mmCIF file with all atom_site columns, C-alpha atoms in Angstrom:
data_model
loop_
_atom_site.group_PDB
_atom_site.id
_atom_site.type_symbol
_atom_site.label_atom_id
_atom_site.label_alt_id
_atom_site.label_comp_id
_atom_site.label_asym_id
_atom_site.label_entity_id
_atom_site.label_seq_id
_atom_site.pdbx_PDB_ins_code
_atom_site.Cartn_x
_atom_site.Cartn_y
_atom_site.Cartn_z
_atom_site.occupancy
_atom_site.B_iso_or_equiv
_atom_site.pdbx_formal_charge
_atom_site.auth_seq_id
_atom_site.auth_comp_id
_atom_site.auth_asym_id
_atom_site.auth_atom_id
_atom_site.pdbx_PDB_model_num
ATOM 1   C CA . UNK A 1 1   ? -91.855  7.336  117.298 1.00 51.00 ? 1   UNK A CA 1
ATOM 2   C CA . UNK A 1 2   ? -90.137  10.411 116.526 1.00 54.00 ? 2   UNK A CA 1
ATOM 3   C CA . UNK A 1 3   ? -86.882  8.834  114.475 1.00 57.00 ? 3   UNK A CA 1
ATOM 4   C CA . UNK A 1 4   ? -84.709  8.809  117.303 1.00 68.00 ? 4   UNK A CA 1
ATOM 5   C CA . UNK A 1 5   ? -82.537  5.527  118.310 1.00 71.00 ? 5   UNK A CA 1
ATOM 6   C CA . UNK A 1 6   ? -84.536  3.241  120.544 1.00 85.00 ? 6   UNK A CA 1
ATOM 7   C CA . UNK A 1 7   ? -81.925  3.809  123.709 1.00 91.00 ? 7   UNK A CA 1
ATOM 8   C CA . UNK A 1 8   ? -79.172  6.477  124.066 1.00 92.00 ? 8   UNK A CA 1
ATOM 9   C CA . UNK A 1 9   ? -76.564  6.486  126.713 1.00 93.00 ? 9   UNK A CA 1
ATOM 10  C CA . UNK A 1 10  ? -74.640  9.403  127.326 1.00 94.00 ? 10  UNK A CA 1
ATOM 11  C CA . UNK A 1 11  ? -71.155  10.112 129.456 1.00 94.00 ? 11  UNK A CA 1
ATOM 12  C CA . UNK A 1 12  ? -69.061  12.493 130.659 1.00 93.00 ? 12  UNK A CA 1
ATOM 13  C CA . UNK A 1 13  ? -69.170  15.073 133.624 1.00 93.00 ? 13  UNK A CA 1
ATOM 14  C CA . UNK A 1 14  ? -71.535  17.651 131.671 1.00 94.00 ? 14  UNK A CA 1
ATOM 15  C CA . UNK A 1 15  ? -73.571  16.479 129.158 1.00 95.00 ? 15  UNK A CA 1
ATOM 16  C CA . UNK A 1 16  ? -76.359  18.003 127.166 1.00 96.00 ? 16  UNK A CA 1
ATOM 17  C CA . UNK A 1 17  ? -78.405  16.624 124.543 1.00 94.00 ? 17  UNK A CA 1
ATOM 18  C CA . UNK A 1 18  ? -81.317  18.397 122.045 1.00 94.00 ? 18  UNK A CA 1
ATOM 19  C CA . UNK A 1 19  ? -83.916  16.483 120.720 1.00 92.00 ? 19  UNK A CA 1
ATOM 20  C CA . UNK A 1 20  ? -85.967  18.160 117.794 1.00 92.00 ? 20  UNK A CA 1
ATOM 21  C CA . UNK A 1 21  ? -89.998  17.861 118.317 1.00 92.00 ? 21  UNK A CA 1
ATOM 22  C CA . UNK A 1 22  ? -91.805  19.114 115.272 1.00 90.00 ? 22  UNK A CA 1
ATOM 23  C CA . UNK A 1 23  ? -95.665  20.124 115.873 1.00 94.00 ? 23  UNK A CA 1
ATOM 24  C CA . UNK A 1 24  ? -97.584  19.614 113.288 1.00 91.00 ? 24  UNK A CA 1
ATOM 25  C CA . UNK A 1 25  ? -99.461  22.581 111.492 1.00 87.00 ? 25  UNK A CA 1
ATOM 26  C CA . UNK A 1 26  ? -102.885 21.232 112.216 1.00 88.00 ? 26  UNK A CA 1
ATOM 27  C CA . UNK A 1 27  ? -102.735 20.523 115.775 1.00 93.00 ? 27  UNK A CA 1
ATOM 28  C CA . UNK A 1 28  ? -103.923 23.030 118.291 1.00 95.00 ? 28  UNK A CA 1
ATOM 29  C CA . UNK A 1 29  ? -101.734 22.621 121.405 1.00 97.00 ? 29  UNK A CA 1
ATOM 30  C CA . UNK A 1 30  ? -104.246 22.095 124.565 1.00 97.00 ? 30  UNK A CA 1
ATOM 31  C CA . UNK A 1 31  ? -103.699 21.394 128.394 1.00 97.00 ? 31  UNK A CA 1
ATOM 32  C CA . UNK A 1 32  ? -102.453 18.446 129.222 1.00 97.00 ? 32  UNK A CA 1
ATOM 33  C CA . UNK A 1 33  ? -99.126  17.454 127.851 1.00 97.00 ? 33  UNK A CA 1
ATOM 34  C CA . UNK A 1 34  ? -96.151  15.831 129.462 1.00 97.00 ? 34  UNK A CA 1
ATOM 35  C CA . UNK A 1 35  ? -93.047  14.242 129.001 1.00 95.00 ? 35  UNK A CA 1
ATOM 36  C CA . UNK A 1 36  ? -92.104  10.727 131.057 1.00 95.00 ? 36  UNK A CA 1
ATOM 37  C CA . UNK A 1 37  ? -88.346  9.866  130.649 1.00 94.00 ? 37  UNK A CA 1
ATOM 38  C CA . UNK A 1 38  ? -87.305  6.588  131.545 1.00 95.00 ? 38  UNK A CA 1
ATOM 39  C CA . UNK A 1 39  ? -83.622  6.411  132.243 1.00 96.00 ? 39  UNK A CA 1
ATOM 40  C CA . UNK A 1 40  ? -81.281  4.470  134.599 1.00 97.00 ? 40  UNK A CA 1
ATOM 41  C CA . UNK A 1 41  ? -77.384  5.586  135.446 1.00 97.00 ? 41  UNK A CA 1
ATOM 42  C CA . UNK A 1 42  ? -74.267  4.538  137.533 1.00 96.00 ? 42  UNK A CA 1
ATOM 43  C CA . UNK A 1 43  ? -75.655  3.505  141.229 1.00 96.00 ? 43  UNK A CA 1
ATOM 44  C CA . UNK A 1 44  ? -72.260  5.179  142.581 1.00 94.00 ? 44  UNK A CA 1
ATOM 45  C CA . UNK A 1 45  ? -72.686  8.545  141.340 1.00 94.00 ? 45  UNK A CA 1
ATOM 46  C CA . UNK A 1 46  ? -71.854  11.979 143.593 1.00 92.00 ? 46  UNK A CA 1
ATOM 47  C CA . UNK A 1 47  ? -74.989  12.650 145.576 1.00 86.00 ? 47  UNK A CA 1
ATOM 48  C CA . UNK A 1 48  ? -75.347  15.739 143.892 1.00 91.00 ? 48  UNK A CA 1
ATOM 49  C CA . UNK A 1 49  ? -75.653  14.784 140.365 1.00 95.00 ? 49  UNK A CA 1
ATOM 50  C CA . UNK A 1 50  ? -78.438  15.473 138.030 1.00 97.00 ? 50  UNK A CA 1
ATOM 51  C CA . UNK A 1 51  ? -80.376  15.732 134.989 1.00 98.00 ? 51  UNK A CA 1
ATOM 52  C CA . UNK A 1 52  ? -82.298  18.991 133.999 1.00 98.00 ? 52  UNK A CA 1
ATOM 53  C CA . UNK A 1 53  ? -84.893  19.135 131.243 1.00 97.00 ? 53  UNK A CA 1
ATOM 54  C CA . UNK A 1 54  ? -85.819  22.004 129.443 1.00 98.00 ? 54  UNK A CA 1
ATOM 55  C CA . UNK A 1 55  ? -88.295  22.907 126.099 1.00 98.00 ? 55  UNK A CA 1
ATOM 56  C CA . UNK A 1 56  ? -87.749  25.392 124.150 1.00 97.00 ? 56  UNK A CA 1
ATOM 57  C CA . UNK A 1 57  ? -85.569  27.150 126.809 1.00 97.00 ? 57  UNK A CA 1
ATOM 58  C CA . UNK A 1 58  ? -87.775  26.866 129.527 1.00 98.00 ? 58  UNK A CA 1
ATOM 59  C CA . UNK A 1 59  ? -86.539  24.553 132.812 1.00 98.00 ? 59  UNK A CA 1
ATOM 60  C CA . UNK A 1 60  ? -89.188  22.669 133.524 1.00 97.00 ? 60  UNK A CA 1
ATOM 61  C CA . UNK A 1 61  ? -88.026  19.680 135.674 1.00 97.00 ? 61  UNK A CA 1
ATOM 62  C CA . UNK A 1 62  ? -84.956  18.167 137.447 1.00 97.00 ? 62  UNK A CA 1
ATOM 63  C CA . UNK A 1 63  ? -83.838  15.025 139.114 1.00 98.00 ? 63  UNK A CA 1
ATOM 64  C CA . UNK A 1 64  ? -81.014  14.190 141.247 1.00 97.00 ? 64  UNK A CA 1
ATOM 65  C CA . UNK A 1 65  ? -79.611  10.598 140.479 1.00 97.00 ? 65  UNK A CA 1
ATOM 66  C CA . UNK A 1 66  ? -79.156  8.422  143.154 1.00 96.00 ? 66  UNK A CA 1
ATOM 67  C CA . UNK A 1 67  ? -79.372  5.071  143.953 1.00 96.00 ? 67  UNK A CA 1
ATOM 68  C CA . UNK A 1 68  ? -82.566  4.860  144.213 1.00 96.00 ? 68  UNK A CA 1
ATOM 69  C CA . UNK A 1 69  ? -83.142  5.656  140.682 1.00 97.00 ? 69  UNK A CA 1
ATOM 70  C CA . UNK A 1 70  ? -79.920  3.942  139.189 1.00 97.00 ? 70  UNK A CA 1
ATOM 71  C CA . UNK A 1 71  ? -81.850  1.120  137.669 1.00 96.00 ? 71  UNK A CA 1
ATOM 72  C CA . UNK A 1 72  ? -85.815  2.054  136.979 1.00 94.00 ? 72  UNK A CA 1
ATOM 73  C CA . UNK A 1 73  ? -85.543  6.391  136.584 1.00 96.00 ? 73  UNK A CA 1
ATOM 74  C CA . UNK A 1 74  ? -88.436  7.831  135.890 1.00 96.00 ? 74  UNK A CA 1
ATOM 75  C CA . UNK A 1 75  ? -88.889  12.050 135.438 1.00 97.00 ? 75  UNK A CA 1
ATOM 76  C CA . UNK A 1 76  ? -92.379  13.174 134.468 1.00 97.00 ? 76  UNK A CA 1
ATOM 77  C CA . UNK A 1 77  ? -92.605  16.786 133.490 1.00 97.00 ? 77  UNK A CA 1
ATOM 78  C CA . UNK A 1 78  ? -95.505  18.722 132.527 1.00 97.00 ? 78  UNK A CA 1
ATOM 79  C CA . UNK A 1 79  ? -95.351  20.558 128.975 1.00 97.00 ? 79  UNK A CA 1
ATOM 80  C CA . UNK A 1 80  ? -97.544  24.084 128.723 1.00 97.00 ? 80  UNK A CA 1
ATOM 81  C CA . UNK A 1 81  ? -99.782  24.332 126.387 1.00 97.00 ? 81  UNK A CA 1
ATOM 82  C CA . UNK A 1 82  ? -98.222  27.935 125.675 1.00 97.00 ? 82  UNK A CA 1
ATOM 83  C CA . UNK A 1 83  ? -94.971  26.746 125.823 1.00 98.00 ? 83  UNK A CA 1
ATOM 84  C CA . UNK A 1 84  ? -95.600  24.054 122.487 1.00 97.00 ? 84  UNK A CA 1
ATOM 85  C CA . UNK A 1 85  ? -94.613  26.150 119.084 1.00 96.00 ? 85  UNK A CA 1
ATOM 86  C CA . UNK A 1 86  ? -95.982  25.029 115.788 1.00 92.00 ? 86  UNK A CA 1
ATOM 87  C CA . UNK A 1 87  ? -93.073  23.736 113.953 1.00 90.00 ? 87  UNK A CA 1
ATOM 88  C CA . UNK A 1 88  ? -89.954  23.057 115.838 1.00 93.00 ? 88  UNK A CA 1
ATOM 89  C CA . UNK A 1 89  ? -89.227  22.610 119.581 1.00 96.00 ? 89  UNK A CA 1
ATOM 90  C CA . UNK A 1 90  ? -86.425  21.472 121.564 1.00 96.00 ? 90  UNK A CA 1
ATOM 91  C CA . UNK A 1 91  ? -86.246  19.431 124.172 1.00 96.00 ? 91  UNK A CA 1
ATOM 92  C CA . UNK A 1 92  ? -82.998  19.922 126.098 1.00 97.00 ? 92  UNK A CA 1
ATOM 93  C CA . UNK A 1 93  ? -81.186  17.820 128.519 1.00 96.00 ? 93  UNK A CA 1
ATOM 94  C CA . UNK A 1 94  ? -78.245  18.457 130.741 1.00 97.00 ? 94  UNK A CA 1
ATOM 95  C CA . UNK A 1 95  ? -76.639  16.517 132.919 1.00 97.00 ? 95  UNK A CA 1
ATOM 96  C CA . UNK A 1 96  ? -74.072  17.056 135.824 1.00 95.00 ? 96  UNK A CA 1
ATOM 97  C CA . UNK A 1 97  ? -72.479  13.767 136.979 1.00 94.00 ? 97  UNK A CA 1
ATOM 98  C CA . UNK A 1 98  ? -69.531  12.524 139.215 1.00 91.00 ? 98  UNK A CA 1
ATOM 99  C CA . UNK A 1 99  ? -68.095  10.512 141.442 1.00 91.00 ? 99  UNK A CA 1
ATOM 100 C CA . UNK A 1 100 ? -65.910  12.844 143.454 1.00 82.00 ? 100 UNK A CA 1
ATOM 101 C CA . UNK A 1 101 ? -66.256  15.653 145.367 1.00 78.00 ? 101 UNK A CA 1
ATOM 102 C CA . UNK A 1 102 ? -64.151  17.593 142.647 1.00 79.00 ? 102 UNK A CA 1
ATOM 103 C CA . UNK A 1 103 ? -65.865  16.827 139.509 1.00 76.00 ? 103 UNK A CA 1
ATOM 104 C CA . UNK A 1 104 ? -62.621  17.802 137.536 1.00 78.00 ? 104 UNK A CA 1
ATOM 105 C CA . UNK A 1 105 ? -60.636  14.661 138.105 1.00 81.00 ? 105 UNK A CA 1
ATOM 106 C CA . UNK A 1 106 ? -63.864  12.743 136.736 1.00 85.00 ? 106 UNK A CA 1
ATOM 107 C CA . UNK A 1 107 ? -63.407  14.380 133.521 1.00 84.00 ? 107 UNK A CA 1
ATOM 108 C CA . UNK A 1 108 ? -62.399  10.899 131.374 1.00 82.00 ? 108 UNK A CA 1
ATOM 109 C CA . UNK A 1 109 ? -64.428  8.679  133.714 1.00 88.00 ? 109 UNK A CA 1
ATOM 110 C CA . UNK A 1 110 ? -65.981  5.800  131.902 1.00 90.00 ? 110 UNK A CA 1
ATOM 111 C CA . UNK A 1 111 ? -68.264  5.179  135.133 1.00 90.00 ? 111 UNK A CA 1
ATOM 112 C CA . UNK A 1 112 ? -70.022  8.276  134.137 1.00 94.00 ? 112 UNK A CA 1
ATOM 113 C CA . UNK A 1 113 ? -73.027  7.320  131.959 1.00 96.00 ? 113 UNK A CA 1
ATOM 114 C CA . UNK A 1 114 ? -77.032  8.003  131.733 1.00 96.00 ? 114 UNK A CA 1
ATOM 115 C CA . UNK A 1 115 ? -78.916  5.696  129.385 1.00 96.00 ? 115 UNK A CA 1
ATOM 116 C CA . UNK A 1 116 ? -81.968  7.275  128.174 1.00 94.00 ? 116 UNK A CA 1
ATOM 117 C CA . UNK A 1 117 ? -84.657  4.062  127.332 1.00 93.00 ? 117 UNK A CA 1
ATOM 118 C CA . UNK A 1 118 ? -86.985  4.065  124.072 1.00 89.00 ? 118 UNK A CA 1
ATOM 119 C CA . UNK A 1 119 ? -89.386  3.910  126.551 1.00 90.00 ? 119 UNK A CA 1
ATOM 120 C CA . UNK A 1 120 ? -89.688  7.156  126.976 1.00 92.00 ? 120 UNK A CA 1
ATOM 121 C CA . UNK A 1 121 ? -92.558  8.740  126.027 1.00 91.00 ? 121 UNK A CA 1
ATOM 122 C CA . UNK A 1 122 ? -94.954  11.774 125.321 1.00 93.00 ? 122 UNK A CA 1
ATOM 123 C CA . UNK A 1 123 ? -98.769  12.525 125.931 1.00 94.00 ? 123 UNK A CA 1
ATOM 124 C CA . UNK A 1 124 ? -99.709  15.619 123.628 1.00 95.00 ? 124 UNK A CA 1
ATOM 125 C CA . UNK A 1 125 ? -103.119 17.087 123.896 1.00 96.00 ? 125 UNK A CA 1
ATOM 126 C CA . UNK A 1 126 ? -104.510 18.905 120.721 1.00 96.00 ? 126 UNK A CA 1
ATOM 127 C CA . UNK A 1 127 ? -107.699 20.234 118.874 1.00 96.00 ? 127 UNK A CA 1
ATOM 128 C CA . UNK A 1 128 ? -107.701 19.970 115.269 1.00 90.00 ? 128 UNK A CA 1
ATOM 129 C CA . UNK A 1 129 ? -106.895 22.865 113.262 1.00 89.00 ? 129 UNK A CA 1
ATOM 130 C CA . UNK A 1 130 ? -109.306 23.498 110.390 1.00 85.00 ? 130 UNK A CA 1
ATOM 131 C CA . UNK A 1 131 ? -106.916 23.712 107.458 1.00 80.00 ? 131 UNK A CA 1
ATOM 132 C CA . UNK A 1 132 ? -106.610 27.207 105.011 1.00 78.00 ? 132 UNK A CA 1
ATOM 133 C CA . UNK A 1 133 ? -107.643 25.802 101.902 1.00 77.00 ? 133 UNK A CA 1
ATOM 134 C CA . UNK A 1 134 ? -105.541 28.308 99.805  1.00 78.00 ? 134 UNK A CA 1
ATOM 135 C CA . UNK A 1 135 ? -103.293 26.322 97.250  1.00 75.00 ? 135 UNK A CA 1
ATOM 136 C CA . UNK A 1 136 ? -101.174 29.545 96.959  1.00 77.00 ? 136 UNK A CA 1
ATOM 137 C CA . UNK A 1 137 ? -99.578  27.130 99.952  1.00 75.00 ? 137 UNK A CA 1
ATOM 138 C CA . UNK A 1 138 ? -99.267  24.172 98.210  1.00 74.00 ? 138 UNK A CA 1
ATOM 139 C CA . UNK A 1 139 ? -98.708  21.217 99.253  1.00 75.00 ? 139 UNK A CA 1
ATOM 140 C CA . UNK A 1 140 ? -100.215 22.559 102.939 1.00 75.00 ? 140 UNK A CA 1
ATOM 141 C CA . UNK A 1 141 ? -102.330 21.141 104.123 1.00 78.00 ? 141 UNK A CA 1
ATOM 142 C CA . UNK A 1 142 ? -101.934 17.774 102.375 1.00 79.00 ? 142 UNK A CA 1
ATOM 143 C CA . UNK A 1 143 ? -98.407  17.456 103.413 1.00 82.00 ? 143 UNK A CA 1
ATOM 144 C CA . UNK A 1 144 ? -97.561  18.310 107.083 1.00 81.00 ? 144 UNK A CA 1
ATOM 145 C CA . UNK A 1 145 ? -94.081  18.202 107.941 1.00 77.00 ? 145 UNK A CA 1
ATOM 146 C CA . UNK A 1 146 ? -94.457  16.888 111.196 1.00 81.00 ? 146 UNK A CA 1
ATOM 147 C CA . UNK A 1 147 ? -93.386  13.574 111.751 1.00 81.00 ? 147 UNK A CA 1
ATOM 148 C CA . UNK A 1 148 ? -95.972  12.720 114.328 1.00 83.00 ? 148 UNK A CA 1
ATOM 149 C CA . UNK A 1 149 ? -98.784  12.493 112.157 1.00 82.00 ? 149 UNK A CA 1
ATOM 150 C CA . UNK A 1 150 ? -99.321  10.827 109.063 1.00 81.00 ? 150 UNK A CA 1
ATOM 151 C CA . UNK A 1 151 ? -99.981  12.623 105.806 1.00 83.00 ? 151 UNK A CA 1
ATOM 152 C CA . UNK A 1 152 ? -103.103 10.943 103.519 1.00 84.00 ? 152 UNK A CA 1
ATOM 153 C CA . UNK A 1 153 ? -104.389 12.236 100.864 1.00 86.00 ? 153 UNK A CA 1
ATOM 154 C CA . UNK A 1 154 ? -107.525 10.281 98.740  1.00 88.00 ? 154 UNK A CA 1
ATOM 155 C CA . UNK A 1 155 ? -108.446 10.700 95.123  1.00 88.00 ? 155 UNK A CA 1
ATOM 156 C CA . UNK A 1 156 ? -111.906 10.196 94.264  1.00 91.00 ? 156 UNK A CA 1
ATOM 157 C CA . UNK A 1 157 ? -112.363 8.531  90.463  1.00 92.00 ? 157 UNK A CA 1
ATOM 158 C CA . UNK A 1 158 ? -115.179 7.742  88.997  1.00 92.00 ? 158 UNK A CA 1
ATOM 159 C CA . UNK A 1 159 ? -116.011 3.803  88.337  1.00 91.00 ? 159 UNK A CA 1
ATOM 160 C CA . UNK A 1 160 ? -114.242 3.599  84.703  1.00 92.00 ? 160 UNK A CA 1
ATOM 161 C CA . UNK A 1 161 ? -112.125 6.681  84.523  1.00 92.00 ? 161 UNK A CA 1
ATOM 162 C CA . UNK A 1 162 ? -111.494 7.823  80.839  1.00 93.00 ? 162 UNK A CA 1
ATOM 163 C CA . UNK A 1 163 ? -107.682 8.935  79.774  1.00 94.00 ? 163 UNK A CA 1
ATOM 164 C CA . UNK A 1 164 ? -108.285 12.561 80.770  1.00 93.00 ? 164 UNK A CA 1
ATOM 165 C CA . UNK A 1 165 ? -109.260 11.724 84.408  1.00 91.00 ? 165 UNK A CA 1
ATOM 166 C CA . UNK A 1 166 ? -106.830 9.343  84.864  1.00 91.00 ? 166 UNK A CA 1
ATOM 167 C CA . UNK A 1 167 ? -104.073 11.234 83.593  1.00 91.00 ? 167 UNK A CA 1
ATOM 168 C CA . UNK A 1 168 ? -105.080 14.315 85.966  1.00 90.00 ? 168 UNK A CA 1
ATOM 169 C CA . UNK A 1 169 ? -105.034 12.260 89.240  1.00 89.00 ? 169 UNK A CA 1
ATOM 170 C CA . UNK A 1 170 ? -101.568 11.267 87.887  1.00 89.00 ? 170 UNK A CA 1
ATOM 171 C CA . UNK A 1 171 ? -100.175 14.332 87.304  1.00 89.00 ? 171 UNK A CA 1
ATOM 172 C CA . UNK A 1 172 ? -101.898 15.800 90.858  1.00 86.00 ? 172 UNK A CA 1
ATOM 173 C CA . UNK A 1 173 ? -100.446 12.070 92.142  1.00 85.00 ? 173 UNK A CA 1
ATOM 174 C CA . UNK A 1 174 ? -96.719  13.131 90.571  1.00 86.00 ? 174 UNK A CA 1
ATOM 175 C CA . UNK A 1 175 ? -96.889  16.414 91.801  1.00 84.00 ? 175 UNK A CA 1
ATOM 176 C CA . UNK A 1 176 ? -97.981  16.023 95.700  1.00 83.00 ? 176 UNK A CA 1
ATOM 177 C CA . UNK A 1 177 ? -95.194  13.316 95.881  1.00 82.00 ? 177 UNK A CA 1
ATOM 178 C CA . UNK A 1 178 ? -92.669  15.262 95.007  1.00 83.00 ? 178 UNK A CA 1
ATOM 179 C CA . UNK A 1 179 ? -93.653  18.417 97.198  1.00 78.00 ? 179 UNK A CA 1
ATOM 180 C CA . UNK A 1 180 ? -93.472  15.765 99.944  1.00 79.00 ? 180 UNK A CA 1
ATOM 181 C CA . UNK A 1 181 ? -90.163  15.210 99.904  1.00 78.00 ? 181 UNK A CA 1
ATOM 182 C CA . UNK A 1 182 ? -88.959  13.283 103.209 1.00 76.00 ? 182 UNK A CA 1
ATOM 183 C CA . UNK A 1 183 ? -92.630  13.448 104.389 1.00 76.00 ? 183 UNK A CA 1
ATOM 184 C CA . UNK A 1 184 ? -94.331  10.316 104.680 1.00 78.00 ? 184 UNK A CA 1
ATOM 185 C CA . UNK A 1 185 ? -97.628  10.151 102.100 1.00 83.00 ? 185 UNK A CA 1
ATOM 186 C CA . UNK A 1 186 ? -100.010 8.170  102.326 1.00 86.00 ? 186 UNK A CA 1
ATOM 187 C CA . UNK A 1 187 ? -101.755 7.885  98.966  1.00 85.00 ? 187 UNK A CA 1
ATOM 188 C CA . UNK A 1 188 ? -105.945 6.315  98.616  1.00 87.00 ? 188 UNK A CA 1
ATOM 189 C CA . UNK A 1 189 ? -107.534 6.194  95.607  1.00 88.00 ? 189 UNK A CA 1
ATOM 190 C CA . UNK A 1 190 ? -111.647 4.845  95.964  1.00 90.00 ? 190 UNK A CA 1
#
């Protein structure tokens, strides 16, 4: 649930693709993350073809495809703790595929394809961050930018608010919204 379409096939001889993973600002990476990408691919492709995946410029896994995973791929990769940036992270794939021994006369090949399946998936691990409370960096921490968490904020009224009240959660109401932006705000009032 990251905004990416549900599958993605790709083609050609060399292929990369970046994907943009945003950590949110109040999660404390911890052991235990990984990355399982389902996929499945031309059954007659070169022995030697494969898919590498990197984050943030680190290898951290490869696969050759083969037959045996033409129609049901699976690659499950462990993600460092150390290796998980607050903010943005890439995860990079790159793919070297063919069907002859000289890859060059496979350069406008339609038979060359990898289809990546919104089944993919991730398993982060995180401790809370206890937020700086400074509105000098307003609208952190109500608004993360992250899109893997959602934002809420709750405004406490009292039972029969009078004009003054009202008008203040309003204006605090007006203001958040707009400093969200893009980022998805979830907005309680008890």
């Amino acid at each position: 649930e990251i905004g990416y379409t549900p599958d993605e096939t790709l083609q050609g001889v060399l292929v990369t693709r970046d994907y943009t993973i945003h950590w949110p600002d109040a999660w404390q990476p911890q052991p235990g993350n990984k990355l399982n990408l389902r996929f499945n691919h031309y059954a007659g492709l070169e022995p030697h073809s494969s898919m590498a995946v990197d984050w943030n410029g680190t290898r951290l896994g490869s696969v050759l495809l083969t037959p045996q995973n033409a129609a049901d791929g699976v690659l499950q990769v462990d993600l460092p703790e150390k290796l998980i940036k607050v903010g943005y992270n890439q995860l990079h794939l790159s793919l070297y595929m063919g069907i002859q021994d000289n890859y060059c006369n496979d350069i406008d090949n339609p038979a060359l394809w990898l289809t990546m399946h919104d089944s993919s998936s991730f398993e982060f691990s995180y401790a809370p961050v206890t937020p700086d409370l400074n509105l000098a960096n307003f609208p952190v921490p109500f608004v993360d930018n992250s899109e893997l968490i959602d934002n809420s904020v709750t405004f406490v009224l009292p039972a029969s608010p009078n004009t003054s009240e009202l008008n203040a959660a309003a204006a605090i109401s007006a203001k958040l919204g707009q400093q969200a932006a893009w980022r998805k705000l979830i907005v309680n009032v008890i």
